[in-house]
Amino acid sequence: MENLSRRKALSLGVALGLVGVANPVQAWASTGSGTGSAAGTGPEWIWDDAADPLMVSMLEKGHVPAINTAWASWVNNNDPLPGGLPAEFTAYLRQVNRLPSWADPAKLDRAADFNRRRDTYLFMLYGLGSGIMSTVIPREAKSVYWSAGGADMQDRAAKTFTFGYDLSELGAFKPTGQFVVTANKTRVVHAAVRHLLPQSPHWRAVADETVPISAADILVTFHSLGTYVHRKLLDWRIPYPAADQEAFLHSWQVAVHLLGVPYEHIPRTWAEAERQSAQVLTPILAPSTEGIKLAEELLGLTAQIDLGVTRGFLNEFVRYVLSDEVGDWLGLRRDYASAALVRTAWPAYVLFREGLSPVMPGTFYMFDQFVRALAMLFLNKGSSGTTTPITIPTGNRAA
Ligand code: HEM
């Protein structure tokens, strides 16, 4: 059994470019938590001391609907805190609604510029790579499926796009940007989910944990987003100088911190992030009933938008960026003609687009329409073109 899962981790790791040996204790130790894992104090034992008790109190006192109404107009980082919030909630926001002291404005500016220059690849990799990968991270798939938002994936996907969009926006971290507010709203939503999901008999029946969304889980999700995209950009030989790499990492370090993960557990370098990802993400990827349904819904939604490609092409593109193993787990129907096209023409498209090859592939315009349509999907924040408000749930998915 052990050999089998080790082999699985290695073959998937090769496909995702994140190879490692499963030993989570060591992985978290390398983030600076020392013997934390063994002693029960590593990031898998950390949730959110500041937001969690507050949200228990807000939910139990019935304040959440009023908070959702009051914070709808709170959008920009420099907006004053909204009126009409319970005093405790305002006091909490006053403490957390700022960049950490170690945030480096020059790096954040560079990250914003990098995000703009590379937005098509980023949106595509986040959307089809990380988005579908989240459905084979069993804890994430089960909590997303059984939380209130799981019942309306279109809306949920749009909200998640809001996070990616606000992070990628030029000036996201500046006073006129929106990312600090979006991250703070997300942190509070996660805190509410930690109280609500354990009350769901459906979630309890399938979960392997008693409280969801630990700091370790958030780091796993970060690796499925930032670390994965970083690796793919390198694999695809997209020009990506060291200063861009450092800036991109820094924007994620700040993002993860704003979601409540203590500084000492956030990887300091991409090398450390890749090592940790190989140890804590690759080995846990697996199909689940909930994940299979979520992937089908997400890909069905994407197929509704005219990306200029067929569903078979979409399935094969997901297989290309995530491996056939993941494609098989999710039951993505094969389209061998598209598979051959993606595997040969995509690298040629990237090389031509980046000026690294003078030969324009015959399929250039097809791929170009595809990446532009996906980018527009993000830039329009899902479908409506307006901000999709993040709201705190007050219950779980019924069935
Ligand atoms: C909600 C992003 C980690 C489970 C959200 C929302 C965003 C978000 C933007 C609000 C949108 C919405 O309400 O749907 C992130 C990011 C993460 C992260 C950027 C890490 C870098 C996780 C992890 C889990 C998780 C690790 C579970 C293992 C959920 C659930 C909701 C949620 C269940 C609530 C959905 C609802 O409204 O019912 N997350 N998340 N998230 N997230 Fe996360």
XYZ file of C-alpha atoms and ligand atoms in Angstrom:
442
model
C 0.000 0.000 0.000
C 2.713 2.400 1.008
C 4.605 1.672 -2.180
C 1.503 2.204 -4.232
C 0.773 5.626 -2.787
C 4.425 6.574 -3.059
C 4.392 5.536 -6.707
C 1.155 7.460 -7.257
C 2.658 10.566 -5.661
C 5.748 10.275 -7.818
C 3.933 9.821 -11.127
C 1.471 12.618 -10.403
C 4.300 14.740 -9.119
C 6.147 14.350 -12.386
C 3.018 15.344 -14.306
C 2.475 18.430 -12.169
C 6.181 19.230 -11.975
C 6.044 18.864 -8.204
C 7.906 15.742 -7.203
C 8.441 14.697 -3.632
C 8.112 12.086 -1.010
C 5.125 12.131 1.286
C 6.223 13.221 4.722
C 4.010 16.053 5.882
C 5.618 16.265 9.313
C 8.920 17.149 7.720
C 7.196 19.486 5.272
C 5.617 21.618 7.959
C 8.800 21.456 10.030
C 10.583 23.084 7.117
C 8.239 26.072 7.295
C 9.672 26.930 10.652
C 7.110 25.219 12.853
C 9.913 23.080 14.274
C 8.522 19.991 15.939
C 5.071 21.541 15.742
C 3.428 18.762 13.813
C 4.515 16.094 16.245
C 3.559 18.219 19.224
C 0.125 19.072 17.799
C 0.970 22.716 17.216
C 1.844 22.729 13.498
C -0.362 24.486 10.929
C -2.748 21.527 10.775
C -3.582 22.445 14.362
C -4.006 26.138 13.698
C -7.324 27.640 12.607
C -7.957 31.324 13.317
C -7.815 32.559 16.895
C -8.900 36.066 15.953
C -11.777 35.421 13.511
C -13.204 32.069 14.652
C -14.581 32.997 18.110
C -15.890 36.266 16.675
C -17.863 34.458 13.971
C -19.293 31.933 16.440
C -20.634 34.887 18.369
C -21.902 36.721 15.239
C -23.688 33.593 13.957
C -25.197 32.714 17.319
C -26.446 36.252 17.918
C -27.972 36.349 14.414
C -25.857 39.326 13.273
C -24.659 37.842 9.963
C -27.463 39.087 7.645
C -26.929 42.644 8.947
C -23.143 42.330 8.421
C -23.702 41.145 4.835
C -25.922 44.146 4.146
C -23.619 46.632 5.870
C -20.414 45.491 4.175
C -21.820 45.384 0.620
C -20.577 48.936 0.010
C -17.158 48.231 1.599
C -15.045 47.504 -1.464
C -11.850 49.558 -1.764
C -8.878 49.161 0.555
C -9.172 52.800 1.597
C -12.956 52.767 2.125
C -13.825 53.615 5.711
C -15.166 50.638 7.666
C -18.903 50.485 7.071
C -21.389 51.716 9.643
C -24.063 49.387 10.989
C -21.672 46.600 12.028
C -21.695 45.125 15.542
C -19.016 46.840 17.665
C -16.988 43.632 18.174
C -16.900 43.053 14.432
C -15.714 46.600 13.751
C -13.020 46.234 16.427
C -11.803 43.015 14.757
C -11.694 44.605 11.293
C -9.787 47.570 12.678
C -7.069 45.148 13.823
C -6.706 43.100 10.645
C -7.665 45.422 7.793
C -4.130 46.448 6.854
C -1.077 45.083 5.110
C 1.436 43.305 7.367
C 4.510 45.329 8.365
C 6.734 43.076 6.225
C 4.775 43.764 3.006
C 7.105 45.322 0.445
C 5.271 47.928 -1.683
C 7.882 47.770 -4.476
C 7.442 43.998 -4.799
C 3.656 44.301 -4.695
C 3.800 46.900 -7.479
C 5.984 44.630 -9.531
C 3.623 41.695 -8.865
C 0.699 43.767 -10.118
C 2.600 44.652 -13.258
C 3.599 41.006 -13.742
C -0.023 39.919 -13.299
C -1.069 42.374 -16.000
C 1.656 41.259 -18.414
C 0.920 37.589 -17.876
C -2.806 37.713 -17.250
C -3.877 35.368 -20.048
C -1.651 32.519 -18.870
C -2.455 33.212 -15.231
C -6.214 33.205 -15.690
C -6.035 30.074 -17.779
C -3.833 28.237 -15.314
C -5.822 29.405 -12.299
C -9.131 28.636 -13.999
C -8.521 25.298 -15.673
C -5.505 24.100 -13.671
C -6.000 25.245 -10.067
C -9.800 25.440 -10.321
C -10.151 21.831 -11.412
C -7.301 20.724 -9.134
C -9.369 21.989 -6.183
C -11.896 19.232 -6.984
C -9.263 16.530 -6.365
C -8.161 18.032 -3.041
C -10.614 15.927 -1.025
C -10.952 18.179 2.040
C -11.542 21.235 -0.107
C -13.992 19.470 -2.423
C -16.022 18.094 0.482
C -16.219 21.394 2.331
C -17.027 23.418 -0.763
C -19.686 20.907 -1.829
C -21.439 20.717 1.545
C -21.229 24.426 2.451
C -24.105 26.706 1.438
C -22.231 27.988 -1.608
C -21.824 24.468 -3.024
C -25.467 24.480 -4.064
C -24.866 27.283 -6.588
C -21.559 26.714 -8.325
C -22.066 29.498 -10.851
C -22.288 32.040 -8.060
C -19.457 30.423 -6.101
C -17.169 30.299 -9.120
C -17.878 33.979 -9.752
C -16.939 34.806 -6.138
C -13.726 32.844 -6.393
C -12.963 34.708 -9.613
C -13.393 37.910 -7.591
C -10.491 36.799 -5.364
C -8.267 36.029 -8.342
C -9.300 39.180 -10.131
C -8.795 41.481 -7.159
C -5.387 39.889 -6.503
C -4.365 40.308 -10.140
C -5.641 43.841 -10.539
C -3.157 46.645 -11.063
C -2.757 48.322 -7.668
C -4.574 45.486 -5.873
C -2.763 46.206 -2.604
C -2.785 49.996 -2.940
C -5.338 52.140 -1.083
C -7.506 52.329 -4.232
C -7.262 48.557 -4.871
C -9.686 46.008 -3.466
C -7.643 43.018 -2.475
C -7.211 43.712 1.237
C -10.991 43.988 1.626
C -11.683 40.858 -0.469
C -9.150 38.858 1.550
C -10.616 40.056 4.839
C -14.125 39.135 3.747
C -12.870 35.704 2.679
C -11.134 35.189 6.032
C -14.385 35.878 7.847
C -16.321 33.537 5.496
C -13.826 30.763 6.277
C -14.265 31.419 10.012
C -18.048 31.105 9.659
C -17.628 27.865 7.678
C -15.480 26.413 10.491
C -18.444 26.839 12.825
C -21.182 25.849 10.367
C -19.827 22.800 8.524
C -19.316 20.657 11.634
C -23.101 21.032 12.094
C -23.751 19.421 8.685
C -24.522 15.695 8.992
C -23.604 15.306 5.284
C -20.168 16.850 5.760
C -19.542 14.936 9.000
C -20.340 11.667 7.218
C -17.544 12.176 4.664
C -14.983 14.381 6.430
C -11.718 13.095 7.885
C -11.424 16.095 10.226
C -13.626 17.741 12.825
C -12.985 21.404 11.966
C -12.318 22.390 8.337
C -9.925 24.960 6.782
C -6.837 24.774 9.004
C -3.789 26.909 8.215
C -2.292 23.753 6.668
C -5.329 23.382 4.379
C -4.974 27.019 3.298
C -1.302 26.404 2.480
C -2.295 23.326 0.442
C -4.716 25.509 -1.543
C -2.020 28.164 -1.980
C 0.215 25.490 -3.530
C -2.604 24.468 -5.889
C -2.787 28.112 -6.988
C 0.489 30.027 -6.684
C 3.073 27.248 -6.548
C 1.392 25.288 -9.341
C 1.152 28.340 -11.640
C 4.768 29.305 -10.882
C 5.939 25.808 -11.900
C 3.841 25.774 -15.087
C 5.152 29.165 -16.249
C 8.687 27.807 -15.879
C 7.790 24.513 -17.609
C 6.203 26.382 -20.526
C 9.372 28.495 -20.845
C 7.457 31.726 -20.535
C 9.882 34.608 -19.934
C 9.736 34.993 -16.150
C 12.731 36.860 -14.696
C 13.846 36.366 -11.089
C 12.406 39.727 -9.995
C 8.955 38.706 -11.338
C 9.209 35.360 -9.590
C 10.044 37.022 -6.293
C 7.288 39.596 -6.673
C 4.687 36.943 -7.563
C 5.669 34.922 -4.482
C 5.500 38.017 -2.301
C 1.960 38.851 -3.423
C 0.908 35.319 -2.460
C 2.740 35.527 0.881
C 0.750 38.664 1.698
C -2.497 37.088 0.421
C -2.059 33.946 2.519
C -1.204 36.053 5.549
C -4.350 38.172 5.077
C -6.301 34.888 5.121
C -5.001 34.364 8.654
C -2.002 32.035 8.207
C 0.753 32.977 10.693
C 3.895 34.394 9.091
C 6.199 31.660 10.389
C 4.341 29.012 8.372
C 4.429 30.818 5.022
C 7.185 29.557 2.662
C 9.988 32.087 2.216
C 11.166 31.030 -1.238
C 9.745 29.237 -4.284
C 12.186 26.400 -3.624
C 10.686 25.989 -0.157
C 7.161 26.292 -1.560
C 7.817 23.632 -4.212
C 9.345 21.316 -1.641
C 6.387 21.760 0.671
C 3.898 21.382 -2.190
C 5.491 18.094 -3.252
C 5.051 16.850 0.287
C 1.629 18.144 1.285
C -0.317 18.622 -1.965
C 0.732 16.014 -4.534
C 0.330 12.962 -2.258
C -3.168 13.925 -1.073
C -4.729 14.476 -4.512
C -7.544 11.952 -4.940
C -11.039 11.687 -6.392
C -14.132 11.987 -4.199
C -17.852 11.826 -4.982
C -18.164 15.521 -4.192
C -15.104 16.500 -6.240
C -16.298 14.617 -9.325
C -19.652 16.422 -9.189
C -17.992 19.803 -8.656
C -15.612 19.296 -11.586
C -18.489 18.374 -13.856
C -20.385 21.492 -12.794
C -17.362 23.746 -13.243
C -16.455 22.374 -16.663
C -20.117 22.442 -17.695
C -20.248 26.132 -16.754
C -17.089 26.912 -18.675
C -18.440 25.046 -21.691
C -21.545 27.286 -21.669
C -19.351 30.244 -22.558
C -18.152 30.329 -26.125
C -14.443 29.651 -25.801
C -14.201 28.749 -29.480
C -13.412 25.139 -28.583
C -15.408 21.962 -27.988
C -16.007 20.306 -24.629
C -13.689 17.518 -25.803
C -10.918 20.081 -26.292
C -11.606 21.525 -22.842
C -11.389 18.047 -21.276
C -8.097 17.425 -23.040
C -6.692 20.789 -22.022
C -7.473 19.953 -18.392
C -5.762 16.575 -18.872
C -2.764 18.372 -20.396
C -2.343 20.777 -17.472
C -3.257 18.323 -14.693
C -2.323 14.837 -16.014
C -4.337 11.938 -17.430
C -4.515 10.432 -13.990
C -6.540 13.394 -12.712
C -8.586 13.394 -15.957
C -9.434 9.703 -15.412
C -10.403 10.287 -11.771
C -12.839 12.975 -12.903
C -14.166 10.854 -15.760
C -13.274 13.461 -18.403
C -14.272 11.877 -21.701
C -11.378 11.402 -24.117
C -11.093 13.266 -27.413
C -7.895 11.894 -28.930
C -7.803 14.320 -31.871
C -7.935 17.280 -29.467
C -5.402 15.575 -27.199
C -2.881 15.379 -30.029
C -3.591 18.979 -30.992
C -3.142 20.329 -27.463
C 0.078 18.428 -26.864
C 1.786 19.535 -30.058
C 0.247 22.878 -30.961
C 0.047 24.449 -27.490
C 3.840 24.540 -26.901
C 4.278 25.937 -30.435
C 1.629 28.579 -29.717
C 3.398 29.666 -26.511
C 6.799 29.867 -28.199
C 5.413 31.951 -31.057
C 3.369 34.200 -28.784
C 6.433 34.859 -26.637
C 8.619 35.647 -29.642
C 10.775 32.576 -29.007
C 9.977 30.969 -32.362
C 9.420 32.642 -35.751
C 7.003 29.939 -36.893
C 3.349 30.816 -36.434
C 1.399 27.598 -35.909
C -1.681 27.148 -38.118
C -3.781 26.847 -34.970
C -2.564 30.177 -33.570
C -5.921 31.969 -33.864
C -7.865 29.105 -32.364
C -5.646 29.049 -29.276
C -5.620 32.833 -29.141
C -9.404 32.982 -29.069
C -9.401 30.314 -26.358
C -6.998 32.131 -24.007
C -8.644 35.494 -24.616
C -12.105 34.095 -23.922
C -10.873 32.547 -20.677
C -9.222 35.808 -19.655
C -12.459 37.678 -20.390
C -14.298 35.212 -18.219
C -12.085 36.304 -15.323
C -12.079 39.960 -16.200
C -15.878 39.937 -16.317
C -15.825 38.283 -12.908
C -17.739 35.260 -14.018
C -20.510 36.414 -16.252
C -22.247 39.553 -15.093
C -19.437 42.078 -15.441
C -20.204 43.500 -12.006
C -18.684 42.735 -8.627
C -20.084 39.566 -7.119
C -20.404 40.327 -3.445
C -18.820 37.888 -1.029
C -21.376 37.070 1.640
C -21.057 35.151 4.883
C -23.179 31.997 4.879
C -25.587 31.316 7.735
C -26.134 27.607 7.036
C -24.979 24.634 4.996
C -26.078 22.915 1.823
C -29.287 21.036 2.576
C -28.720 17.927 0.422
C -15.110 30.621 0.583
C -10.822 31.713 -1.448
C -8.805 28.100 1.076
C -13.256 26.256 1.632
C -14.111 31.279 -0.111
C -14.267 32.534 -0.809
C -13.090 32.796 -1.429
C -12.155 31.761 -1.071
C -12.782 33.999 -2.309
C -15.516 33.409 -0.798
C -16.347 33.130 -1.953
C -17.469 32.246 -1.630
O -18.236 32.552 -0.710
O -17.614 31.247 -2.328
C -9.881 30.874 -0.863
C -8.438 30.979 -1.023
C -7.861 29.981 -0.290
C -8.949 29.228 0.298
C -7.739 32.025 -1.882
C -6.411 29.624 -0.059
C -5.351 30.223 -0.605
C -9.836 27.242 1.380
C -9.682 25.919 1.932
C -10.936 25.388 2.070
C -11.886 26.403 1.623
C -8.354 25.285 2.283
C -11.367 24.046 2.589
C -10.555 23.041 2.816
C -14.145 27.303 1.445
C -15.579 27.228 1.718
C -16.113 28.494 1.442
C -14.994 29.317 0.988
C -16.323 25.997 2.206
C -17.546 28.982 1.653
C -18.459 28.801 0.543
C -19.872 29.215 0.956
O -20.209 30.402 0.899
O -20.620 28.343 1.326
N -12.811 30.854 -0.260
N -10.149 29.804 -0.063
N -11.177 27.506 1.214
N -13.834 28.573 1.016
Fe -12.005 29.213 0.533
